[in-house]
Coordinates of C-alpha atoms and ligand atoms in Angstrom, one line a residue:
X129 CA -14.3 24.8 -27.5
X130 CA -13.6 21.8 -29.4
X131 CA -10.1 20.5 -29.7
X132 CA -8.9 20.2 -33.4
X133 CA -5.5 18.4 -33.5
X134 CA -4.7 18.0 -37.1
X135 CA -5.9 15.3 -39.4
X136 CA -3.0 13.5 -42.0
X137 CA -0.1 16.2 -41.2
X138 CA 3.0 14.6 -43.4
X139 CA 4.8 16.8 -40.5
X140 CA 3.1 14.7 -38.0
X141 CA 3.7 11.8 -39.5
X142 CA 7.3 12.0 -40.2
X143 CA 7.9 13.1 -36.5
X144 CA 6.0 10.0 -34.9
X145 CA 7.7 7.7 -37.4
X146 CA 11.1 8.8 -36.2
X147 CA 9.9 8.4 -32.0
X148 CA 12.6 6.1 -30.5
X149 CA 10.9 2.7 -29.5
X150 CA 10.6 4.1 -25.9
X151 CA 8.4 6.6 -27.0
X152 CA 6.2 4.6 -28.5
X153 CA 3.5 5.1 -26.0
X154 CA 3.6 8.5 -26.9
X155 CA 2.9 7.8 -30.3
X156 CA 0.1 5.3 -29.2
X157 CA -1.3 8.2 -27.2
X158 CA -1.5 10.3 -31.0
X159 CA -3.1 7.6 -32.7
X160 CA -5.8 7.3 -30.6
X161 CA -6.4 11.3 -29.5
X162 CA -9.4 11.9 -31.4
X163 CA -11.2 8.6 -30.4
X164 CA -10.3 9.2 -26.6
X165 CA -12.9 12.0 -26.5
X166 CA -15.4 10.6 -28.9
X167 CA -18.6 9.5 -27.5
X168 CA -19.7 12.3 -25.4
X169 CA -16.5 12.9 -23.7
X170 CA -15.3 16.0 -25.2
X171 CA -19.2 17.5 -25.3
X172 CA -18.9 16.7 -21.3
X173 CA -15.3 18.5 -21.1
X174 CA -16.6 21.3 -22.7
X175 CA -19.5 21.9 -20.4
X176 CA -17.5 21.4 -17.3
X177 CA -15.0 23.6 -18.5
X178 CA -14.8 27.4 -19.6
X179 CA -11.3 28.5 -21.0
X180 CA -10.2 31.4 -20.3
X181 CA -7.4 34.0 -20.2
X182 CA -5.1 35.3 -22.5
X183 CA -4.5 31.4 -23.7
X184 CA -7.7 29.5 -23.8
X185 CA -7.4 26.0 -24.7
X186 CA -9.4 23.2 -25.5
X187 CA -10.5 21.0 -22.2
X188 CA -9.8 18.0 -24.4
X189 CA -6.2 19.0 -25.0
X190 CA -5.8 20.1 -21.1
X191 CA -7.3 16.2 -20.7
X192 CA -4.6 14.9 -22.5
X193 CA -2.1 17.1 -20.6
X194 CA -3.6 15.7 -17.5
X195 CA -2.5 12.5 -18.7
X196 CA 0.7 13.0 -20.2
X197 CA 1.4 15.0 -16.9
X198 CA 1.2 11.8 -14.6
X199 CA 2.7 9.6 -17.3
X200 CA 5.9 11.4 -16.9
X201 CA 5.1 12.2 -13.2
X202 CA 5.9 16.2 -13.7
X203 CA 4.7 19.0 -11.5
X204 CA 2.6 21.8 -13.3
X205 CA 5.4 24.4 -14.2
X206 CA 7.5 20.5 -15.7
X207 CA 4.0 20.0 -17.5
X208 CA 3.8 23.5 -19.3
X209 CA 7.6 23.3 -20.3
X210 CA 7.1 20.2 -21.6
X211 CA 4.2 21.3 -23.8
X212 CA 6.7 24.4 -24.9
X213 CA 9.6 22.1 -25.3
X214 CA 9.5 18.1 -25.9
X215 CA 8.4 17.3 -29.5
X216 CA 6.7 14.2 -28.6
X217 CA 4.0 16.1 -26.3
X218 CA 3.8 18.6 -29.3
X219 CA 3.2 15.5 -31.1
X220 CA 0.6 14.4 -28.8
X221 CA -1.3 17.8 -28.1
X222 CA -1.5 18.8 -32.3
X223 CA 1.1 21.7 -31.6
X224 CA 4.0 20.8 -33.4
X225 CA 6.5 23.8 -33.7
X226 CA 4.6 26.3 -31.8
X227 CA 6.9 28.5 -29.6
X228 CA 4.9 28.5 -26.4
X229 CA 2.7 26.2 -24.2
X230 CA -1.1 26.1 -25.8
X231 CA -1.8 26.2 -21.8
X232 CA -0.4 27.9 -18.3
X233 CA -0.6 26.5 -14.8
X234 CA -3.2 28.1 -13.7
X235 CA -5.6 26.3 -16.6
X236 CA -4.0 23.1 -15.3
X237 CA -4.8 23.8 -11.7
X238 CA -8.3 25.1 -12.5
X239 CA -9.3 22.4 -15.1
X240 CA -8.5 19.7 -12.7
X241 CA -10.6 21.1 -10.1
X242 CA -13.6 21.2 -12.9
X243 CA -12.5 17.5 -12.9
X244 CA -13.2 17.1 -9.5
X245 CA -16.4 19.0 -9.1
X246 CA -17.9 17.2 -12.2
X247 CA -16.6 13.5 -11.8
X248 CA -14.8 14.3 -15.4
X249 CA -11.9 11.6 -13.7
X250 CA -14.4 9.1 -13.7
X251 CA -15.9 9.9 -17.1
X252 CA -12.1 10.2 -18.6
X253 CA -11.4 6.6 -17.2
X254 CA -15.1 5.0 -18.1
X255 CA -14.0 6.1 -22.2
X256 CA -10.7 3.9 -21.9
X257 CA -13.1 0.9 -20.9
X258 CA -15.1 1.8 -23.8
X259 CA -12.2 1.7 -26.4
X260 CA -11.0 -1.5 -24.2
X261 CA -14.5 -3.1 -25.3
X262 CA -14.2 -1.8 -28.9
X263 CA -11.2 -4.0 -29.0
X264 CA -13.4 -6.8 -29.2
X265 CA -11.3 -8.9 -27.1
X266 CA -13.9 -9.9 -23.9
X267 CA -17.5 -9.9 -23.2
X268 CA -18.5 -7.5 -21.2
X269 CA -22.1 -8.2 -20.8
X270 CA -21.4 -10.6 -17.5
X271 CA -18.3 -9.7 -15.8
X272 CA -15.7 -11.0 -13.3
X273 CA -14.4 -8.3 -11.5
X274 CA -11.7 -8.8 -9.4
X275 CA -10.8 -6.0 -6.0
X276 CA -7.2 -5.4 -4.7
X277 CA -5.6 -2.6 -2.5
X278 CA -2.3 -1.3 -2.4
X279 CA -0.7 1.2 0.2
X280 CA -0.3 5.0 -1.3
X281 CA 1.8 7.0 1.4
X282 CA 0.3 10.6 1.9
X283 CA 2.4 13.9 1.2
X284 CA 1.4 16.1 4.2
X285 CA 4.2 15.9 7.3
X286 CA 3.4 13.6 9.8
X287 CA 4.0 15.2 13.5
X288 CA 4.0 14.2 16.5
X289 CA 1.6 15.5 20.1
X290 CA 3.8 18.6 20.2
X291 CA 3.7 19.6 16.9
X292 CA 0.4 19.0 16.2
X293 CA -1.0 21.0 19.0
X294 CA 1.6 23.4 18.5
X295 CA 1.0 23.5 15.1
X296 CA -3.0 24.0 15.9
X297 CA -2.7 26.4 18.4
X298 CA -0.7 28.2 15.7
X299 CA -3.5 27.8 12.7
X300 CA -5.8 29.3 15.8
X301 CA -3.8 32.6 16.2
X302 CA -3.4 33.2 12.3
X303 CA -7.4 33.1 11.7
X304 CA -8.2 34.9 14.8
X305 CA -5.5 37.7 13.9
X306 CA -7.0 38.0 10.2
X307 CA -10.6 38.1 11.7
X308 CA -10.5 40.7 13.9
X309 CA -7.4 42.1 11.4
X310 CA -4.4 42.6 14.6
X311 CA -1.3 41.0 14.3
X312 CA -0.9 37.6 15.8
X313 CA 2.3 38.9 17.9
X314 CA -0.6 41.2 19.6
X315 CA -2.5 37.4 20.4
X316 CA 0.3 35.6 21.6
X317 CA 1.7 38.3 24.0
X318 CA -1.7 39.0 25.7
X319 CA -2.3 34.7 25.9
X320 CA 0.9 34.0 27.0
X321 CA 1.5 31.5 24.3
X322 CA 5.5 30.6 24.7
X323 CA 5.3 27.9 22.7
X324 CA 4.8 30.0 19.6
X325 CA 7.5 32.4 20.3
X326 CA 10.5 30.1 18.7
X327 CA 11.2 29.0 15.5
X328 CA 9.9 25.8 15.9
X329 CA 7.8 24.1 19.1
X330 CA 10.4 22.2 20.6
X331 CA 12.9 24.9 20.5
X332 CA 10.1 26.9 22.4
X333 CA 9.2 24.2 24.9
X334 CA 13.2 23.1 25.2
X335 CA 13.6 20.7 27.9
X336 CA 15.4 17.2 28.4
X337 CA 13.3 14.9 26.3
X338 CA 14.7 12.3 28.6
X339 CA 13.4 13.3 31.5
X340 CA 9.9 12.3 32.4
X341 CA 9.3 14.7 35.6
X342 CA 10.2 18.2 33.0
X343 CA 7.8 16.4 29.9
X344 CA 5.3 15.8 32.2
X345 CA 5.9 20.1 33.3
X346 CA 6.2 20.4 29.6
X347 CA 2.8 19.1 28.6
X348 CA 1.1 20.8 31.7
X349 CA 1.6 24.1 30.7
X350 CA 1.4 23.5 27.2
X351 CA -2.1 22.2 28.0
X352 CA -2.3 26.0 29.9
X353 CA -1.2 27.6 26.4
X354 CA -4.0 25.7 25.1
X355 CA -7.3 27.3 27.7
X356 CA -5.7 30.7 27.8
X357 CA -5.6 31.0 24.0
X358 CA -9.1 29.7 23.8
X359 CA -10.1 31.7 26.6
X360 CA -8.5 35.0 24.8
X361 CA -10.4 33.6 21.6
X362 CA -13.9 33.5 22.8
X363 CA -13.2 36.8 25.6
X364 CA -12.1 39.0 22.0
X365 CA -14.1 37.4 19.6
X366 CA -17.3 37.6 21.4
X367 CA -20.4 36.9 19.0
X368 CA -18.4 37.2 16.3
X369 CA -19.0 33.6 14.2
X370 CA -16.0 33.3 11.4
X371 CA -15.7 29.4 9.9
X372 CA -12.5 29.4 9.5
X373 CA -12.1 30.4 13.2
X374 CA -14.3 27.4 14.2
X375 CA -12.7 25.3 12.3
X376 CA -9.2 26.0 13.4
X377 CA -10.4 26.2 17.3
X378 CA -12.2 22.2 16.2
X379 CA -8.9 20.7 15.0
X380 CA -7.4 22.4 17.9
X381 CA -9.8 20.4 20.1
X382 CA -9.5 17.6 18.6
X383 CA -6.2 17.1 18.6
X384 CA -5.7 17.9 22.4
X385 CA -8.3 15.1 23.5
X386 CA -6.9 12.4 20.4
X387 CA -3.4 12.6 22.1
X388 CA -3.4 13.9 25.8
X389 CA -5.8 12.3 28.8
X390 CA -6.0 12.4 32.5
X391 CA -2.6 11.3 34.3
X392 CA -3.9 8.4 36.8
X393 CA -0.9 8.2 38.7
X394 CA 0.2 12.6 37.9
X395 CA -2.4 14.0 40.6
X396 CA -4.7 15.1 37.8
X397 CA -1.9 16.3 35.4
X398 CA -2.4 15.1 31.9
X399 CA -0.1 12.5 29.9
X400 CA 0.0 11.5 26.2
X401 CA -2.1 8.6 25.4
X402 CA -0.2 5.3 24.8
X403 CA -1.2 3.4 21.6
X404 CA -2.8 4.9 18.8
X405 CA -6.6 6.2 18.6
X406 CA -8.8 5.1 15.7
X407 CA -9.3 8.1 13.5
X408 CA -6.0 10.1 14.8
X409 CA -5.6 13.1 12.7
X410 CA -1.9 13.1 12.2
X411 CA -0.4 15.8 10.1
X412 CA -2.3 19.2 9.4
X413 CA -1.0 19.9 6.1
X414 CA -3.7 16.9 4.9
X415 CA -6.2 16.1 7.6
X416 CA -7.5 13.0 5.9
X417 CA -4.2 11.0 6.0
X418 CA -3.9 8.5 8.7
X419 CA -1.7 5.7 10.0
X420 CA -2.7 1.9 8.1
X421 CA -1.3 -1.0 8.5
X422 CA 0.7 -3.1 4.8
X423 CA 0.9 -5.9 7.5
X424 CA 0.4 -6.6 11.5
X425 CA 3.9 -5.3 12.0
X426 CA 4.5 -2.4 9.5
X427 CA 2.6 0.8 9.5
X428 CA 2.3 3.6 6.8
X429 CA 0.9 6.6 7.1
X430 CA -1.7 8.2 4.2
X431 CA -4.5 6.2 2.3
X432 CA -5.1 3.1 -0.1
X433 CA -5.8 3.0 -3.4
X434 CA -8.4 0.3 -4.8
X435 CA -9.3 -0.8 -8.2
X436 CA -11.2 -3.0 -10.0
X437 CA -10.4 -5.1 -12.7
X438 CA -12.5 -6.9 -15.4
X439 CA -11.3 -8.3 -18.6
X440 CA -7.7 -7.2 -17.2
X441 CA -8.5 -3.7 -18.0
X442 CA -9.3 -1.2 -14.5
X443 CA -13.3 -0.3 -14.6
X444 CA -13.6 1.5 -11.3
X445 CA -11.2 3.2 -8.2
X446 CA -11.2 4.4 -4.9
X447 CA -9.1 6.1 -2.7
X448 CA -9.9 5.7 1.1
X449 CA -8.1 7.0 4.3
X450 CA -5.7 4.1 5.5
X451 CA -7.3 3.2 8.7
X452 CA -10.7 2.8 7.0
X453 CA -11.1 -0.5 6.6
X454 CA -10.7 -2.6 3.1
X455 CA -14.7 -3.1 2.7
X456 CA -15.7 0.2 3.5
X457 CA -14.6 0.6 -0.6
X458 CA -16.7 -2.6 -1.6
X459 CA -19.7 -0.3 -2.5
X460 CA -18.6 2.7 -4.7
X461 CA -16.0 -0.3 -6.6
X462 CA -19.1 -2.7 -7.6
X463 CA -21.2 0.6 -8.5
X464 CA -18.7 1.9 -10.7
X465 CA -18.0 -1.6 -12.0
X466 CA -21.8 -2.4 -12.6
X467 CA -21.9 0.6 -15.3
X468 CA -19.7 -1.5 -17.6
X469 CA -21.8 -4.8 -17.1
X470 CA -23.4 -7.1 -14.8
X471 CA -21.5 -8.4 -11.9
X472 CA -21.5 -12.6 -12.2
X473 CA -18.5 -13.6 -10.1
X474 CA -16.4 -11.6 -7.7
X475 CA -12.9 -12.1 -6.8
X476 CA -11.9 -10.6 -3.9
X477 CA -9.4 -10.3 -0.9
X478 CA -11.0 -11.4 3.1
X479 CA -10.8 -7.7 3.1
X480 CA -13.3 -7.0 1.1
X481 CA -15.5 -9.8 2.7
X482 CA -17.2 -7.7 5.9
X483 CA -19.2 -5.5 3.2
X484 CA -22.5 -5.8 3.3
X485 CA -23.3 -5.7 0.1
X486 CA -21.6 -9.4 -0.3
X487 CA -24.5 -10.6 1.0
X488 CA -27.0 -8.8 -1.5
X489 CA -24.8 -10.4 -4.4
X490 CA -24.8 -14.1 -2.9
X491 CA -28.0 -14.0 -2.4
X492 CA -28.6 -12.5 -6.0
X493 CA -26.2 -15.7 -7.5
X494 CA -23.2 -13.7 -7.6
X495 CA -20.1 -16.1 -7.3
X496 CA -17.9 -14.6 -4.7
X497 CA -14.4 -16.5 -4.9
X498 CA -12.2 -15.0 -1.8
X499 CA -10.1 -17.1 0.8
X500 CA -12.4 -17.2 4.0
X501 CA -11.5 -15.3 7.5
X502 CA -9.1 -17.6 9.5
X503 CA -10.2 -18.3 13.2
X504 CA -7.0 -19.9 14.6
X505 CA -9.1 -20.9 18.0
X506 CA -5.8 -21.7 20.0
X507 CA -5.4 -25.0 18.7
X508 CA -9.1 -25.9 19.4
X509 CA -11.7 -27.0 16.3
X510 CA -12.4 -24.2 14.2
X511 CA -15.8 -23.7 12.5
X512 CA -14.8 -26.0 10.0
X513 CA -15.2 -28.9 12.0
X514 CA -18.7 -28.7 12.4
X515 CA -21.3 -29.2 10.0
X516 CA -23.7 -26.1 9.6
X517 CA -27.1 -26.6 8.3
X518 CA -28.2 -23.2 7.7
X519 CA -32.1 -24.7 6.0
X520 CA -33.0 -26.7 9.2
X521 CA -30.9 -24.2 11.6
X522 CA -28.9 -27.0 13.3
X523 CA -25.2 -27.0 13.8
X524 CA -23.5 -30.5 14.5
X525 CA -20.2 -30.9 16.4
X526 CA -17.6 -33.1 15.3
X527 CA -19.3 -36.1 18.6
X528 CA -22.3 -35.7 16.6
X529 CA -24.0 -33.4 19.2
X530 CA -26.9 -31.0 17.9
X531 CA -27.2 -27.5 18.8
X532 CA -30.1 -24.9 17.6
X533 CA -28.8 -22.2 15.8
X534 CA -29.6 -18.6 17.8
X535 CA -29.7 -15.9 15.2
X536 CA -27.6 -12.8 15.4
X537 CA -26.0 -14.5 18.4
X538 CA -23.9 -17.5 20.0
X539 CA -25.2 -20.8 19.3
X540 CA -24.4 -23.3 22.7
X541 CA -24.3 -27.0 22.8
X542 CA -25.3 -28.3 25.7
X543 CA -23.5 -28.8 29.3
X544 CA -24.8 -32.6 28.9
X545 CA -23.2 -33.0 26.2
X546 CA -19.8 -31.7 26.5
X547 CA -19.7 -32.5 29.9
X548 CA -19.2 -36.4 28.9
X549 CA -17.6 -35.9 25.6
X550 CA -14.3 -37.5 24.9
X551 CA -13.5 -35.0 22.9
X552 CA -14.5 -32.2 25.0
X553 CA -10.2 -31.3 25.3
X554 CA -9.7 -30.5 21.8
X555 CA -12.6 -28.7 21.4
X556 CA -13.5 -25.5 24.4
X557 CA -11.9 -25.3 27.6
X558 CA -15.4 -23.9 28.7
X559 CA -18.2 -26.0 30.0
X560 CA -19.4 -25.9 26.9
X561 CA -18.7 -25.4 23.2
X562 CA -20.1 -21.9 21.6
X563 CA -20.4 -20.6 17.9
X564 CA -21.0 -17.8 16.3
X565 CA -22.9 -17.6 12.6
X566 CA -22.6 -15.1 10.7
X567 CA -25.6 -13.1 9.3
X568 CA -23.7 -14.3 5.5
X569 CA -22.4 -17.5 6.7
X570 CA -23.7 -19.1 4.2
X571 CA -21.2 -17.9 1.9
X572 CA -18.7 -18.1 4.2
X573 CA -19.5 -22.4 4.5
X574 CA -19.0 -22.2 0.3
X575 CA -15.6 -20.9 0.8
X576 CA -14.5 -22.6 3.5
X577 CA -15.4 -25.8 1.2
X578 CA -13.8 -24.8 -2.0
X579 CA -10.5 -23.8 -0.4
X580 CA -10.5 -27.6 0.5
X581 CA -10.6 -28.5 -3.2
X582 CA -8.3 -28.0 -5.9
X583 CA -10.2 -26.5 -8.2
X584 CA -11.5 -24.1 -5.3
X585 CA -8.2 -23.2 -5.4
X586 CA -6.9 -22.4 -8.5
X587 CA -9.6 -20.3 -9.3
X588 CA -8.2 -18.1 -6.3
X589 CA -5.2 -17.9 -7.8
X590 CA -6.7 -16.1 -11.1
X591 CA -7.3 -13.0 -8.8
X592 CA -3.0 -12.4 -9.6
X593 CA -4.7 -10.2 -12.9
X594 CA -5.7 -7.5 -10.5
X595 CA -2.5 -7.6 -8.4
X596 CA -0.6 -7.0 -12.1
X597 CA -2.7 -4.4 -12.7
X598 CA -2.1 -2.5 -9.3
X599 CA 1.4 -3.0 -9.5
X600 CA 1.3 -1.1 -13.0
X601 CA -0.8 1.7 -11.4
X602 CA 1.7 2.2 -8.5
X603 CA 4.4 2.2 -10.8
X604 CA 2.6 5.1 -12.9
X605 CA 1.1 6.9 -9.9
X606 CA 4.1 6.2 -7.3
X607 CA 4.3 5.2 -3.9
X608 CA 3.6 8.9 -2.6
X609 CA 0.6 10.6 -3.2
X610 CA 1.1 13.9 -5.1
X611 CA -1.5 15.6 -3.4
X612 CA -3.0 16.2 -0.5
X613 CA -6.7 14.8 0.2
X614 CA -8.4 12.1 -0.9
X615 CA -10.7 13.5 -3.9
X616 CA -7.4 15.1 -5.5
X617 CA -5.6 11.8 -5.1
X618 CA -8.6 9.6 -6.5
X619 CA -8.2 11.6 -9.7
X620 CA -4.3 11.2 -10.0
X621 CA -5.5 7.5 -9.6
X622 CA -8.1 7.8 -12.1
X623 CA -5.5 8.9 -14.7
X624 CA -3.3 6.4 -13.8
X625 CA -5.4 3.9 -14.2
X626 CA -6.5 5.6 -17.6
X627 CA -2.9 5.5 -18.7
X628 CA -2.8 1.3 -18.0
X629 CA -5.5 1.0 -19.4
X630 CA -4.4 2.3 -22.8
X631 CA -1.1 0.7 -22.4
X632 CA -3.6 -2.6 -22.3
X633 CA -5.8 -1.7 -25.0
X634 CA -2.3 -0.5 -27.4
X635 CA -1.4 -4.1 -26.2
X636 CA -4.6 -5.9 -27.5
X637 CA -4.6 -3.7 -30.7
X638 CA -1.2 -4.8 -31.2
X639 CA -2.1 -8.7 -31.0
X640 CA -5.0 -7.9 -33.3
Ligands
SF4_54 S1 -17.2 -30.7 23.6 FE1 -19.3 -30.4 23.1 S2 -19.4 -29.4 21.1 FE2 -17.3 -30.2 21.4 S3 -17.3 -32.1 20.4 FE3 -17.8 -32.5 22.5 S4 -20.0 -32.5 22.6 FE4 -19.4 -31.6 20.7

């Protein structure tokens, strides 16, 4: 079902002349609705997505209420009474006058999960490139594509051990109940499960927090809560195999051995682990949140949005859990990137500097320009005082000592040597001096060099296009995610970065 907004409506035209000047992105956004799903984009829409229902409605036009959605950052039931109500969406979606929404909230809900399952977020964003291009601005057949991160703080409530094994234990009860179709009041009589039995878990555990001795009782028989209702589980459900059971019993499971271990000094009563595991699940509302770090001192809970930039328009984006770490989105960035031209220089973060696939691009001529990792050494030479010659394998120290590099492992100078150096005090407090190279150090050895020039370091400073453009595409998307995993959030990314795009392109159209 094509969409058919109408073509030179002198209704049309006399509403977007009168738009106030801060709705001119609105009437950017009706300008340029027919060539936003022009080359393929509309066809691809349409296959993705059936209407259906008492109000079917072009995919294209839900497309562009996808977008106008997270332009005003509206929920679904804001979205369809905008549609029904504001004349500058009626503007936008060619309905001008009409007395209800062309679209419910269920379309809304399903087209964005056609989104999802077909990549159409991807496709919707790759167009805005395209019309970026047609601006005739840039090249695009080399680019420089620049990476940056920025925190996005997840919806789903964060809890603590309690809750969240409280809170599992109770996800446990409610599939076993519907599986073998009892009520869960049946369950958590015959198990013994106190802890479910008040409004909340601490109301049902209720003890003085403060006192170590009644947690300590607290968490032993909550661990007890745990076996018995496992035990009930497997006793009742016998061969009887239901996913969502599994599932529930897994993050049960999991969430017991993330948080509690072995008391040393409690006779073999448990305790809650101190510091923070790796991958801790932390709320069970969105399972794929967890803690990150903005700095070494402040923590955030959620994921991190990524982008790339080329030409100062966004060509790729990625939305990782926050613990994983900044070069684990290295790949699917330059792979999206790649589709709009061929990588020639790369500005990136230190972040970004473990992937692996830096060392395909050096070695395939790609300028990387990043600030290299720092090793502070306690006050002792750094790397950069020694002269690394990675063509005849030698490394020589700053006493002129040679040392054979060892590859894929620490490279030693010599007892002899350091043992009678003069400068042997500023340089280990060993017997003798170790280094490590790295399996890309030769790139690492180009940008420890040009950070000591002052070319080398102005062109690091051109990498501040990319952290203009995330700081547009938080201020669309927000600071909190609006959904809950990682997919549904890389789409709301998607369209944010769509929408700065086309406020870049209405930009360059304007200077034309
Ligand atoms: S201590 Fe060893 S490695 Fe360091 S400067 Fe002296 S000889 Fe060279």
């Amino acid at each position: 079902m094509h969409w058919k907004p109408p073509v030179g409506s002198a209704r049309e035209e006399r509403v977007a002349k009168k738009l106030r000047p801060s709705s001119k992105f609105y009437r950017f956004l009706w300008e340029v609705r027919r060539e936003l799903f022009e080359g393929g984009l509309e066809e691809k829409l349409i296959a993705a997505y059936e209407p259906r229902g008492q109000k079917p409605c072009p995919p294209a036009m839900l497309a562009m209420a996808t977008l106008l959605q997270r332009y005003e950052g509206i929920s679904d039931a804001d979205t369809v009474d905008a549609a029904e109500n504001d004349r500058r969406w009626q503007l936008v979606l060619g309905v001008l006058g009409a007395e209800e929404s062309p679209f419910g909230q269920g379309s809304l809900v399903r087209f964005r999960q056609r989104m999802i399952e077909k990549d159409l977020d991807r496709a919707l964003l790759d167009r805005t490139v395209d019309l970026a291009k047609s601006t005739g601005k840039f090249g695009w057949k080399t680019l420089r594509v620049a990476l940056d991160s920025s925190p996005l703080e997840g919806s789903g409530r964060v809890e603590d051990t309690w809750n969240l094994v409280g809170r599992a234990m109770g996800r446990v009860v409610a599939v076993v109940a519907a599986a073998l179709d009892i009520d869960e009041s049946v369950i958590i009589a015959e198990a013994r499960l106190r802890v479910l039995t008040a409004d909340s878990i601490k109301a049902a555990i209720d003890i003085d927090w403060d006192d170590e001795g009644a947690k300590f009782e607290a968490l032993r028989e909550l661990l007890a809560q745990v076996e018995r209702l496992e035990a009930w589980g497997s006793k009742r459900l016998g061969k009887l195999s239901d996913e969502s059971v599994r599932r529930a019993l897994t993050t049960l499971r999991r969430v017991v051995s993330q948080d509690i271990e072995p008391d040393p000094g409690g006779g073999g009563g448990p305790r809650i682990k101190t510091g923070v595991a790796e991958d801790r699940l932390i709320s069970l509302s969105d399972p794929e949140m967890r803690h990150g770090r903005k700095s070494k001192t402040k923590r955030f809970n959620g994921y991190k949005r990524h982008i790339a930039v080329a030409n100062g328009i966004i060509v790729a984006a990625a939305v990782l859990p926050a613990n994983a770490r900044e070069h684990e989105a290295t790949g699917p960035l330059l792979d999206d990137a790649q589709a709009h031209g061929e990588v020639a220089a790369l500005d990136i973060d230190r972040g970004y500097l473990a992937s692996p696939r830096l060392a395909e691009l050096h070695g395939r001529g790609v300028v990387i320009n990043s600030r290299p990792w720092v090793v502070a050494n306690d006050g002792l030479y750094t790397k950069n005082a020694f002269r690394i010659d990675l063509r005849r394998r030698l490394i020589t120290c700053p006493s002129g000592a040679t040392a054979r590099i060892v590859p894929n492992g620490k490279t030693s100078f010599s007892e002899h040597d350091c043992s009678a150096c003069e400068r042997r005090a500023s340089c280990t407090t060993s017997r003798r001096r170790s280094l490590s190279v790295h399996p890309n150090e030769g790139l690492l050895i180009k940008l420890r060099r040009r950070k000591q020039t002052h070319a080398g370091r102005a062109n690091l400073r051109k990498r501040v296009v990319v952290e203009h453009r995330l700081a547009h595409v938080g201020a669309i998307q927000g600071r909190r995610s609006k959904y809950r995993g990682a997919r549904k959030n890389l789409l709301d990314l998607r369209r944010s970065a769509a929408l700065a795009n086309l406020h870049e392109i209405a930009r360059l159209r304007l200077a034309a």
